[in-house]
Amino acid sequence: MPSAHSVKARTAPSKAPVIKSLLISLLRQPGHIIALLADDIDGVLQPGLRQVNLAELDTRLFAQAASLLADWHSLQKAIDLASVWPAFWRVFWMSLPDPGNSTTPVMPQVAAIKKPVATAAHPRAFRGTKYQPPKAASPALDLCTWLADQRLLDAFFARHDFAALPALDAQGQLIVLAADALPPTTASLFFRHWQTTAQALPVFPDGFRRCFLWQLRACSAEQQLAWLQIWRRHCGMQVDDACRSENLGLLAHLCALSPAQSHAAELAQLLPAIRQNIFLHVLMRELQGQLSDQQMSVEQLMRLHGLSADDVRFEFYLRNILRNLGRQVSVEYSLIGCLLYESSDIGELRDYVLTAKHDCQDVPVEAIVRACDAAGIKSWVFLWDYCAELPGLAQLLRETRWEKFSQQAAETWLNIFYKFIDEDEKEKLQAKWQVYLKLFSFCHDVLINLTAERQDKLARIWSWFVGGWSNALTLPKAVHDFLPLMHRLCLPPFSIEIDYGHSLVNIIETWPEDKRHEILALDDRVWRQFERACRREDNVNLLTYGIYSLANATPSLLRTSFLATPARFFKTACLLGSLHFERRQLFMRRQLNTEWFTLDWQSMPPQTACQRLLELCEASGLDSPLPRRLREYLAGDLNLSPQQIARHCKLSLSRLPALRLRAIEAALWIEMDGSFQLRDASASARHALRLLAGMNHFSGRNRQSLRRFLINARNGDTLAYIQHPLNRAWYAKHPGVQQAIWQTGLLRKVQIGQAELTLAFEHDPFEVLMMGSYAGTCLGIGGLCDYSTVACLLDANKQVLYARDAEGRVVARQLLAIDEADQLVCFWVYPQKISQELKAAFKSYDIELAALLGLPMYQDSDDSSYDVTTILAQGWWDDGPWLEE
């Protein structure tokens, strides 16, 4: 609907478009024309209408406007169609667009009559009242609504009796329809009107008129000619009729969605016929047909077309480009991502890989390729995504000397960028990223001067350090202080495999800044102890958890303990990390309220302090830290000189840090053992207690089942789970499984090198629960899937196979299971770094066991084609079948 302001801008030589637009504008606001006819013109016109050339507004035009307004009012109140039939057609023809006028006049909005609000004056909604206000009379016809909607009007024409009331043209003359003609439509009447009034209009082909012209009725002549050319090119396609028909339907649909834009259709016709249809389908589905020449150019489309000869991949790339475009991500950036995706030779098409949330103007393709080649990574596209997420990454990639990196170090260096991408903490990480951009060169320069086998350790320590340091403002000073220590830990005599995880960061981040020289001055002996404590990944996790809780609860204890007794500190932190987070926090709060931490040991007289230490040790069941002679002196059995007393007290109080840690350990065992009373039974029983302590409420029934097992073990019924009704029901459901053989297994001795190993099922349930800790996998204490060991123990369809040496030490282990189809499923052998001879021994054992059971071995590579159910447990970690030959 043109506004009054737009009238002045038109320069058509004829007054008709201006007059019609003005009349329709006045028609939408009837009060204006009434005032205009009744009073001085210039005095009542709105400021926008005053811009109209008043010389053109003669008396005849105002008469037409008044007549049109009267017709509209008569249609609003019509109850008889015949009486307002001429007025209906006058308004109809007046509302059609004129040739050359690119704007379609819009009919007035017809608002539904609102229901009166219940008030005291109109209490229709109040119960108990007899008075009801009269309802306003509704017109029998709704002609104004029909005129305002083309679809309603066509439906009205379809059921109207044109023989009784024939259609009228713009001059009020009858329109004669053939006897066998279909009822007219808005489109057919529109074309008839154009043919009789616009002599200069081109004679469009019937196919174009039928499929396109009605949608283009309000467009300029240039747009109509552009669509005509599109239609002609469509007609010239050398394709089968089915493809041609589908293509025509898509073009017509696109024209209806966006008649004023022909760019998308023109782009589509540059493609082969099949890809034309793909292009149009995807465009209408993703962007509702809206695509301008500023969004996608011909050159960009041709680059996309040339990426792959596979139409499926073409559609995949196009779909992601247009989806990103809908998020204001440029086609050029998305196209670079598609190029890297195709060059990576990734077979699987995954939409999320090419999903971009932000646009990026600088993508260093050459640097990305060099970085990924150095790391041995085929998927280049993830760095393309990071370039948008991390401003400045492009320059960092260019400045990195990838040719100086070992392959593993390059891969670790690239993985550092992932630590800065988290939507939940985006603002915090972006600030940290800006700091990192200024710091990376320090580590980079140190790293490239290391030997290849030591580069990866520094890259891993650097990754943990940068990712784990919480305060971005203090990070530059921390890098300056601790980078020499990180470099030192990467040199001999330290191992190249152990990187300490977050545990190192948790220690040094809580250290007072003015006392960092203390930790930097520690000799290699302390760091070698730390390295031994971190020899397994599960131990690193436990250390990380325990050190975090100690640092959070009492940083001073962490500092004094680490300096005075590092070995005991690592042991206590590892044991403390066995508790799950909530339980660990509560435990430390309780410990801080004990006399071990509340007493002011520094201000107490030495002899009094030693006496109190002795009492606390006796209460806690700890060995006394006091020398024998001092104990005898305090008991009155020996006389000592003041110098001897002072020397013995000094020695005793120097042991306070270690004694506090021992007190925490004793309290931890009481906390974990509770009513089970199993901590003195065996090392494997203590392991089971720690395993249970680390399970939180998310472990569900596995935690409950392990608790029930420990209660039975306390009562002397360790193997009660074997006869559990659910396990018996599983055997009853699988009569083909020979229970005696499956529960007993085989006993085989094999010679591996100079050692003789024994392969057998483990029948000690506490030893079964150590399967993850023995192999250093995620099923051990502190591992991500520690809950799974409960299922491996308690479920009747699972057995654990150990390989032990002559001293009984576990060398390797394997989980075996029987699925619901009575197949023997053999899972991976751990640890994976064992000899091929030992792997072959496990394979031979599996084959022999399957033959003895009379069950087939599962050999399919599809992990989803077997079903190993849980019985007493709720969940377990399935790491896939072991199918090595």
mmCIF file of C-alpha atoms in Angstrom, residues 577-838:
data_model
loop_
_atom_site.group_PDB
_atom_site.id
_atom_site.type_symbol
_atom_site.label_atom_id
_atom_site.label_comp_id
_atom_site.label_asym_id
_atom_site.label_seq_id
_atom_site.Cartn_x
_atom_site.Cartn_y
_atom_site.Cartn_z
ATOM 1 C CA GLY A 577 40.310 -37.876 45.489
ATOM 2 C CA SER A 578 38.571 -41.255 45.834
ATOM 3 C CA LEU A 579 35.516 -39.543 47.323
ATOM 4 C CA HIS A 580 33.043 -38.055 44.884
ATOM 5 C CA PHE A 581 32.920 -34.261 44.794
ATOM 6 C CA GLU A 582 30.046 -33.462 47.172
ATOM 7 C CA ARG A 583 31.165 -36.011 49.746
ATOM 8 C CA ARG A 584 34.761 -34.780 49.485
ATOM 9 C CA GLN A 585 33.775 -31.185 50.150
ATOM 10 C CA LEU A 586 31.728 -32.138 53.218
ATOM 11 C CA PHE A 587 34.535 -34.322 54.521
ATOM 12 C CA MET A 588 37.109 -31.509 54.309
ATOM 13 C CA ARG A 589 34.789 -29.082 56.084
ATOM 14 C CA ARG A 590 34.456 -31.543 58.963
ATOM 15 C CA GLN A 591 38.214 -32.082 59.138
ATOM 16 C CA LEU A 592 38.933 -28.382 59.354
ATOM 17 C CA ASN A 593 36.831 -28.280 62.533
ATOM 18 C CA THR A 594 38.981 -30.882 64.300
ATOM 19 C CA GLU A 595 41.763 -29.942 66.733
ATOM 20 C CA TRP A 596 44.370 -30.916 64.145
ATOM 21 C CA PHE A 597 43.487 -27.687 62.350
ATOM 22 C CA THR A 598 41.796 -25.482 64.933
ATOM 23 C CA LEU A 599 44.645 -25.432 67.483
ATOM 24 C CA ASP A 600 47.227 -22.678 67.149
ATOM 25 C CA TRP A 601 50.273 -24.896 67.223
ATOM 26 C CA GLN A 602 52.713 -22.035 66.658
ATOM 27 C CA SER A 603 51.719 -20.091 69.799
ATOM 28 C CA MET A 604 51.582 -23.090 72.135
ATOM 29 C CA PRO A 605 54.591 -23.881 74.361
ATOM 30 C CA PRO A 606 56.582 -26.668 72.625
ATOM 31 C CA GLN A 607 56.179 -29.123 75.456
ATOM 32 C CA THR A 608 52.406 -28.506 75.653
ATOM 33 C CA ALA A 609 52.098 -28.883 71.914
ATOM 34 C CA CYS A 610 53.936 -32.204 71.985
ATOM 35 C CA GLN A 611 51.725 -33.453 74.810
ATOM 36 C CA ARG A 612 48.627 -32.547 72.792
ATOM 37 C CA LEU A 613 50.061 -34.228 69.702
ATOM 38 C CA LEU A 614 50.538 -37.434 71.635
ATOM 39 C CA GLU A 615 46.958 -37.372 72.880
ATOM 40 C CA LEU A 616 45.507 -36.705 69.408
ATOM 41 C CA CYS A 617 47.566 -39.543 67.924
ATOM 42 C CA GLU A 618 46.318 -41.971 70.538
ATOM 43 C CA ALA A 619 42.715 -40.871 69.891
ATOM 44 C CA SER A 620 43.125 -41.246 66.142
ATOM 45 C CA GLY A 621 44.983 -44.550 66.286
ATOM 46 C CA LEU A 622 48.163 -43.082 64.806
ATOM 47 C CA ASP A 623 51.741 -43.885 65.673
ATOM 48 C CA SER A 624 53.262 -41.255 67.902
ATOM 49 C CA PRO A 625 55.611 -38.762 66.205
ATOM 50 C CA LEU A 626 57.394 -38.137 69.501
ATOM 51 C CA PRO A 627 60.802 -39.763 70.102
ATOM 52 C CA ARG A 628 60.822 -42.499 72.730
ATOM 53 C CA ARG A 629 62.890 -40.457 75.188
ATOM 54 C CA LEU A 630 60.441 -37.528 74.985
ATOM 55 C CA ARG A 631 57.498 -39.869 75.561
ATOM 56 C CA GLU A 632 59.217 -41.312 78.601
ATOM 57 C CA TYR A 633 59.939 -37.829 79.880
ATOM 58 C CA LEU A 634 56.285 -36.788 79.500
ATOM 59 C CA ALA A 635 55.240 -39.985 81.308
ATOM 60 C CA GLY A 636 57.607 -39.119 84.214
ATOM 61 C CA ASP A 637 59.908 -42.090 83.604
ATOM 62 C CA LEU A 638 62.950 -40.129 82.408
ATOM 63 C CA ASN A 639 64.707 -36.885 83.165
ATOM 64 C CA LEU A 640 65.916 -34.713 80.260
ATOM 65 C CA SER A 641 67.861 -31.514 80.176
ATOM 66 C CA PRO A 642 66.180 -28.377 78.818
ATOM 67 C CA GLN A 643 68.362 -28.591 75.729
ATOM 68 C CA GLN A 644 67.305 -32.213 75.117
ATOM 69 C CA ILE A 645 63.641 -31.361 75.641
ATOM 70 C CA ALA A 646 63.883 -28.450 73.204
ATOM 71 C CA ARG A 647 65.616 -30.619 70.604
ATOM 72 C CA HIS A 648 63.068 -33.446 70.884
ATOM 73 C CA CYS A 649 60.111 -31.006 70.788
ATOM 74 C CA LYS A 650 61.484 -29.306 67.704
ATOM 75 C CA LEU A 651 61.842 -32.659 65.959
ATOM 76 C CA SER A 652 58.330 -33.711 66.967
ATOM 77 C CA LEU A 653 56.672 -30.498 65.822
ATOM 78 C CA SER A 654 58.501 -30.659 62.490
ATOM 79 C CA ARG A 655 56.500 -33.804 61.823
ATOM 80 C CA LEU A 656 53.175 -31.957 62.244
ATOM 81 C CA PRO A 657 52.491 -31.496 58.487
ATOM 82 C CA ALA A 658 52.897 -35.225 57.830
ATOM 83 C CA LEU A 659 50.899 -36.036 60.951
ATOM 84 C CA ARG A 660 47.981 -33.904 59.778
ATOM 85 C CA LEU A 661 47.967 -35.749 56.482
ATOM 86 C CA ARG A 662 48.028 -39.112 58.264
ATOM 87 C CA ALA A 663 45.092 -37.947 60.390
ATOM 88 C CA ILE A 664 43.172 -37.071 57.240
ATOM 89 C CA GLU A 665 43.958 -40.525 55.810
ATOM 90 C CA ALA A 666 42.743 -42.254 58.968
ATOM 91 C CA ALA A 667 39.532 -40.237 58.876
ATOM 92 C CA LEU A 668 39.121 -41.052 55.209
ATOM 93 C CA TRP A 669 39.248 -44.802 55.839
ATOM 94 C CA ILE A 670 36.695 -44.434 58.611
ATOM 95 C CA GLU A 671 34.536 -42.389 56.216
ATOM 96 C CA MET A 672 34.780 -44.948 53.404
ATOM 97 C CA ASP A 673 34.619 -48.117 55.470
ATOM 98 C CA GLY A 674 31.680 -47.057 57.595
ATOM 99 C CA SER A 675 29.812 -50.109 58.785
ATOM 100 C CA PHE A 676 31.441 -52.491 56.316
ATOM 101 C CA GLN A 677 34.579 -53.046 58.430
ATOM 102 C CA LEU A 678 36.514 -54.401 55.464
ATOM 103 C CA ARG A 679 39.521 -52.102 55.267
ATOM 104 C CA ASP A 680 41.772 -54.560 57.096
ATOM 105 C CA ALA A 681 40.666 -57.574 55.061
ATOM 106 C CA SER A 682 42.906 -57.057 52.001
ATOM 107 C CA ALA A 683 44.232 -54.476 49.587
ATOM 108 C CA SER A 684 41.553 -55.454 47.072
ATOM 109 C CA ALA A 685 38.838 -54.958 49.711
ATOM 110 C CA ARG A 686 40.170 -51.468 50.411
ATOM 111 C CA HIS A 687 40.080 -50.877 46.666
ATOM 112 C CA ALA A 688 36.378 -51.838 46.620
ATOM 113 C CA LEU A 689 35.664 -49.360 49.421
ATOM 114 C CA ARG A 690 37.351 -46.580 47.463
ATOM 115 C CA LEU A 691 35.436 -47.576 44.359
ATOM 116 C CA LEU A 692 32.112 -47.232 46.181
ATOM 117 C CA ALA A 693 33.144 -43.924 47.764
ATOM 118 C CA GLY A 694 33.751 -42.393 44.349
ATOM 119 C CA MET A 695 30.295 -43.239 43.000
ATOM 120 C CA ASN A 696 27.716 -40.480 43.286
ATOM 121 C CA HIS A 697 23.947 -40.594 42.772
ATOM 122 C CA PHE A 698 24.399 -40.564 38.993
ATOM 123 C CA SER A 699 25.773 -44.111 39.202
ATOM 124 C CA GLY A 700 22.241 -45.280 40.005
ATOM 125 C CA ARG A 701 21.681 -48.963 40.712
ATOM 126 C CA ASN A 702 25.361 -49.836 40.252
ATOM 127 C CA ARG A 703 26.163 -47.958 43.436
ATOM 128 C CA GLN A 704 23.348 -49.699 45.294
ATOM 129 C CA SER A 705 24.418 -53.097 43.975
ATOM 130 C CA LEU A 706 28.035 -52.568 45.034
ATOM 131 C CA ARG A 707 26.873 -51.478 48.493
ATOM 132 C CA ARG A 708 24.765 -54.641 48.791
ATOM 133 C CA PHE A 709 27.767 -56.752 47.719
ATOM 134 C CA LEU A 710 29.957 -55.167 50.418
ATOM 135 C CA ILE A 711 27.291 -55.757 53.069
ATOM 136 C CA ASN A 712 27.129 -59.438 52.059
ATOM 137 C CA ALA A 713 30.926 -59.614 52.128
ATOM 138 C CA ARG A 714 30.924 -58.200 55.658
ATOM 139 C CA ASN A 715 28.460 -60.960 56.625
ATOM 140 C CA GLY A 716 30.669 -63.635 55.059
ATOM 141 C CA ASP A 717 28.489 -64.259 51.989
ATOM 142 C CA THR A 718 30.814 -62.805 49.349
ATOM 143 C CA LEU A 719 29.439 -64.867 46.453
ATOM 144 C CA ALA A 720 25.738 -64.270 47.151
ATOM 145 C CA TYR A 721 25.320 -62.416 43.859
ATOM 146 C CA ILE A 722 25.917 -65.628 41.877
ATOM 147 C CA GLN A 723 22.664 -67.117 43.136
ATOM 148 C CA HIS A 724 20.666 -63.923 42.825
ATOM 149 C CA PRO A 725 17.194 -64.591 41.318
ATOM 150 C CA LEU A 726 17.879 -62.318 38.365
ATOM 151 C CA ASN A 727 21.085 -64.162 37.509
ATOM 152 C CA ARG A 728 19.293 -67.512 37.830
ATOM 153 C CA ALA A 729 16.555 -66.171 35.567
ATOM 154 C CA TRP A 730 19.178 -65.232 32.957
ATOM 155 C CA TYR A 731 20.563 -68.789 32.942
ATOM 156 C CA ALA A 732 17.015 -70.147 32.631
ATOM 157 C CA LYS A 733 16.451 -67.875 29.637
ATOM 158 C CA HIS A 734 19.673 -69.165 28.012
ATOM 159 C CA PRO A 735 19.601 -72.962 28.427
ATOM 160 C CA GLY A 736 22.280 -73.299 25.748
ATOM 161 C CA VAL A 737 24.870 -71.745 28.060
ATOM 162 C CA GLN A 738 26.674 -74.400 30.116
ATOM 163 C CA GLN A 739 26.672 -72.717 33.493
ATOM 164 C CA ALA A 740 29.427 -74.798 35.076
ATOM 165 C CA ILE A 741 31.891 -74.156 32.262
ATOM 166 C CA TRP A 742 30.999 -70.463 31.991
ATOM 167 C CA GLN A 743 31.475 -69.878 35.707
ATOM 168 C CA THR A 744 34.709 -71.874 35.909
ATOM 169 C CA GLY A 745 36.441 -71.073 32.619
ATOM 170 C CA LEU A 746 39.748 -72.555 31.536
ATOM 171 C CA LEU A 747 43.184 -72.568 33.103
ATOM 172 C CA ARG A 748 45.957 -72.186 30.554
ATOM 173 C CA LYS A 749 49.669 -71.547 30.968
ATOM 174 C CA VAL A 750 51.583 -69.886 28.149
ATOM 175 C CA GLN A 751 55.226 -69.012 27.628
ATOM 176 C CA ILE A 752 55.693 -65.380 26.613
ATOM 177 C CA GLY A 753 59.361 -64.651 26.159
ATOM 178 C CA GLN A 754 61.172 -65.650 29.344
ATOM 179 C CA ALA A 755 58.038 -65.523 31.503
ATOM 180 C CA GLU A 756 55.353 -68.100 32.106
ATOM 181 C CA LEU A 757 51.870 -66.570 32.344
ATOM 182 C CA THR A 758 48.614 -68.057 33.578
ATOM 183 C CA LEU A 759 45.329 -67.222 31.836
ATOM 184 C CA ALA A 760 42.206 -67.913 33.892
ATOM 185 C CA PHE A 761 38.873 -66.467 34.957
ATOM 186 C CA GLU A 762 39.105 -64.437 38.162
ATOM 187 C CA HIS A 763 36.959 -65.908 40.924
ATOM 188 C CA ASP A 764 37.837 -63.514 43.749
ATOM 189 C CA PRO A 765 35.161 -60.797 43.452
ATOM 190 C CA PHE A 766 37.383 -58.140 45.042
ATOM 191 C CA GLU A 767 40.066 -58.894 42.458
ATOM 192 C CA VAL A 768 37.482 -58.609 39.665
ATOM 193 C CA LEU A 769 36.670 -55.095 40.848
ATOM 194 C CA MET A 770 40.345 -54.169 40.285
ATOM 195 C CA MET A 771 40.190 -54.909 36.554
ATOM 196 C CA GLY A 772 40.329 -51.202 35.643
ATOM 197 C CA SER A 773 43.037 -50.262 38.131
ATOM 198 C CA TYR A 774 45.267 -53.172 37.124
ATOM 199 C CA ALA A 775 45.173 -52.153 33.459
ATOM 200 C CA GLY A 776 45.105 -48.388 34.048
ATOM 201 C CA THR A 777 41.849 -47.870 32.139
ATOM 202 C CA CYS A 778 38.789 -45.710 32.721
ATOM 203 C CA LEU A 779 37.225 -48.562 34.758
ATOM 204 C CA GLY A 780 39.665 -47.934 37.605
ATOM 205 C CA ILE A 781 39.156 -45.710 40.650
ATOM 206 C CA GLY A 782 38.928 -42.131 39.440
ATOM 207 C CA GLY A 783 38.121 -43.282 35.908
ATOM 208 C CA LEU A 784 35.193 -42.006 33.917
ATOM 209 C CA CYS A 785 33.514 -45.432 33.775
ATOM 210 C CA ASP A 786 34.419 -46.874 37.194
ATOM 211 C CA TYR A 787 30.753 -47.830 37.678
ATOM 212 C CA SER A 788 31.110 -50.410 34.884
ATOM 213 C CA THR A 789 33.225 -52.756 36.986
ATOM 214 C CA VAL A 790 30.148 -53.457 39.131
ATOM 215 C CA ALA A 791 28.354 -54.897 36.106
ATOM 216 C CA CYS A 792 31.423 -56.942 35.153
ATOM 217 C CA LEU A 793 31.383 -58.522 38.606
ATOM 218 C CA LEU A 794 27.700 -59.019 39.408
ATOM 219 C CA ASP A 795 26.084 -59.860 36.055
ATOM 220 C CA ALA A 796 26.029 -63.587 35.245
ATOM 221 C CA ASN A 797 26.625 -62.984 31.535
ATOM 222 C CA LYS A 798 30.078 -61.396 32.081
ATOM 223 C CA GLN A 799 33.437 -62.818 33.154
ATOM 224 C CA VAL A 800 36.884 -61.261 33.642
ATOM 225 C CA LEU A 801 39.945 -63.051 32.255
ATOM 226 C CA TYR A 802 43.354 -62.202 33.815
ATOM 227 C CA ALA A 803 46.848 -63.020 32.636
ATOM 228 C CA ARG A 804 49.126 -63.283 35.718
ATOM 229 C CA ASP A 805 52.860 -63.827 35.982
ATOM 230 C CA ALA A 806 54.606 -66.263 38.322
ATOM 231 C CA GLU A 807 54.357 -63.779 41.235
ATOM 232 C CA GLY A 808 50.605 -63.391 40.711
ATOM 233 C CA ARG A 809 50.802 -59.883 39.263
ATOM 234 C CA VAL A 810 48.157 -59.061 36.644
ATOM 235 C CA VAL A 811 49.825 -58.430 33.290
ATOM 236 C CA ALA A 812 46.710 -58.015 31.120
ATOM 237 C CA ARG A 813 42.971 -58.543 31.301
ATOM 238 C CA GLN A 814 39.974 -59.103 29.040
ATOM 239 C CA LEU A 815 36.227 -58.952 29.537
ATOM 240 C CA LEU A 816 34.157 -61.760 28.019
ATOM 241 C CA ALA A 817 30.352 -61.800 27.738
ATOM 242 C CA ILE A 818 27.481 -63.794 26.298
ATOM 243 C CA ASP A 819 24.906 -61.760 24.426
ATOM 244 C CA GLU A 820 21.170 -62.349 24.100
ATOM 245 C CA ALA A 821 21.700 -64.413 20.916
ATOM 246 C CA ASP A 822 24.047 -66.792 22.784
ATOM 247 C CA GLN A 823 27.220 -65.509 21.135
ATOM 248 C CA LEU A 824 30.539 -65.212 22.943
ATOM 249 C CA VAL A 825 31.558 -61.549 22.689
ATOM 250 C CA CYS A 826 35.245 -60.916 23.405
ATOM 251 C CA PHE A 827 36.128 -57.349 24.301
ATOM 252 C CA TRP A 828 39.446 -55.522 24.067
ATOM 253 C CA VAL A 829 42.556 -56.732 25.843
ATOM 254 C CA TYR A 830 44.105 -54.120 28.187
ATOM 255 C CA PRO A 831 46.573 -52.550 28.485
ATOM 256 C CA GLN A 832 46.887 -52.136 24.752
ATOM 257 C CA LYS A 833 50.685 -51.897 24.909
ATOM 258 C CA ILE A 834 51.295 -55.624 25.287
ATOM 259 C CA SER A 835 53.163 -57.969 23.002
ATOM 260 C CA GLN A 836 51.582 -59.631 20.002
ATOM 261 C CA GLU A 837 52.435 -63.008 21.540
ATOM 262 C CA LEU A 838 50.275 -62.227 24.578
#
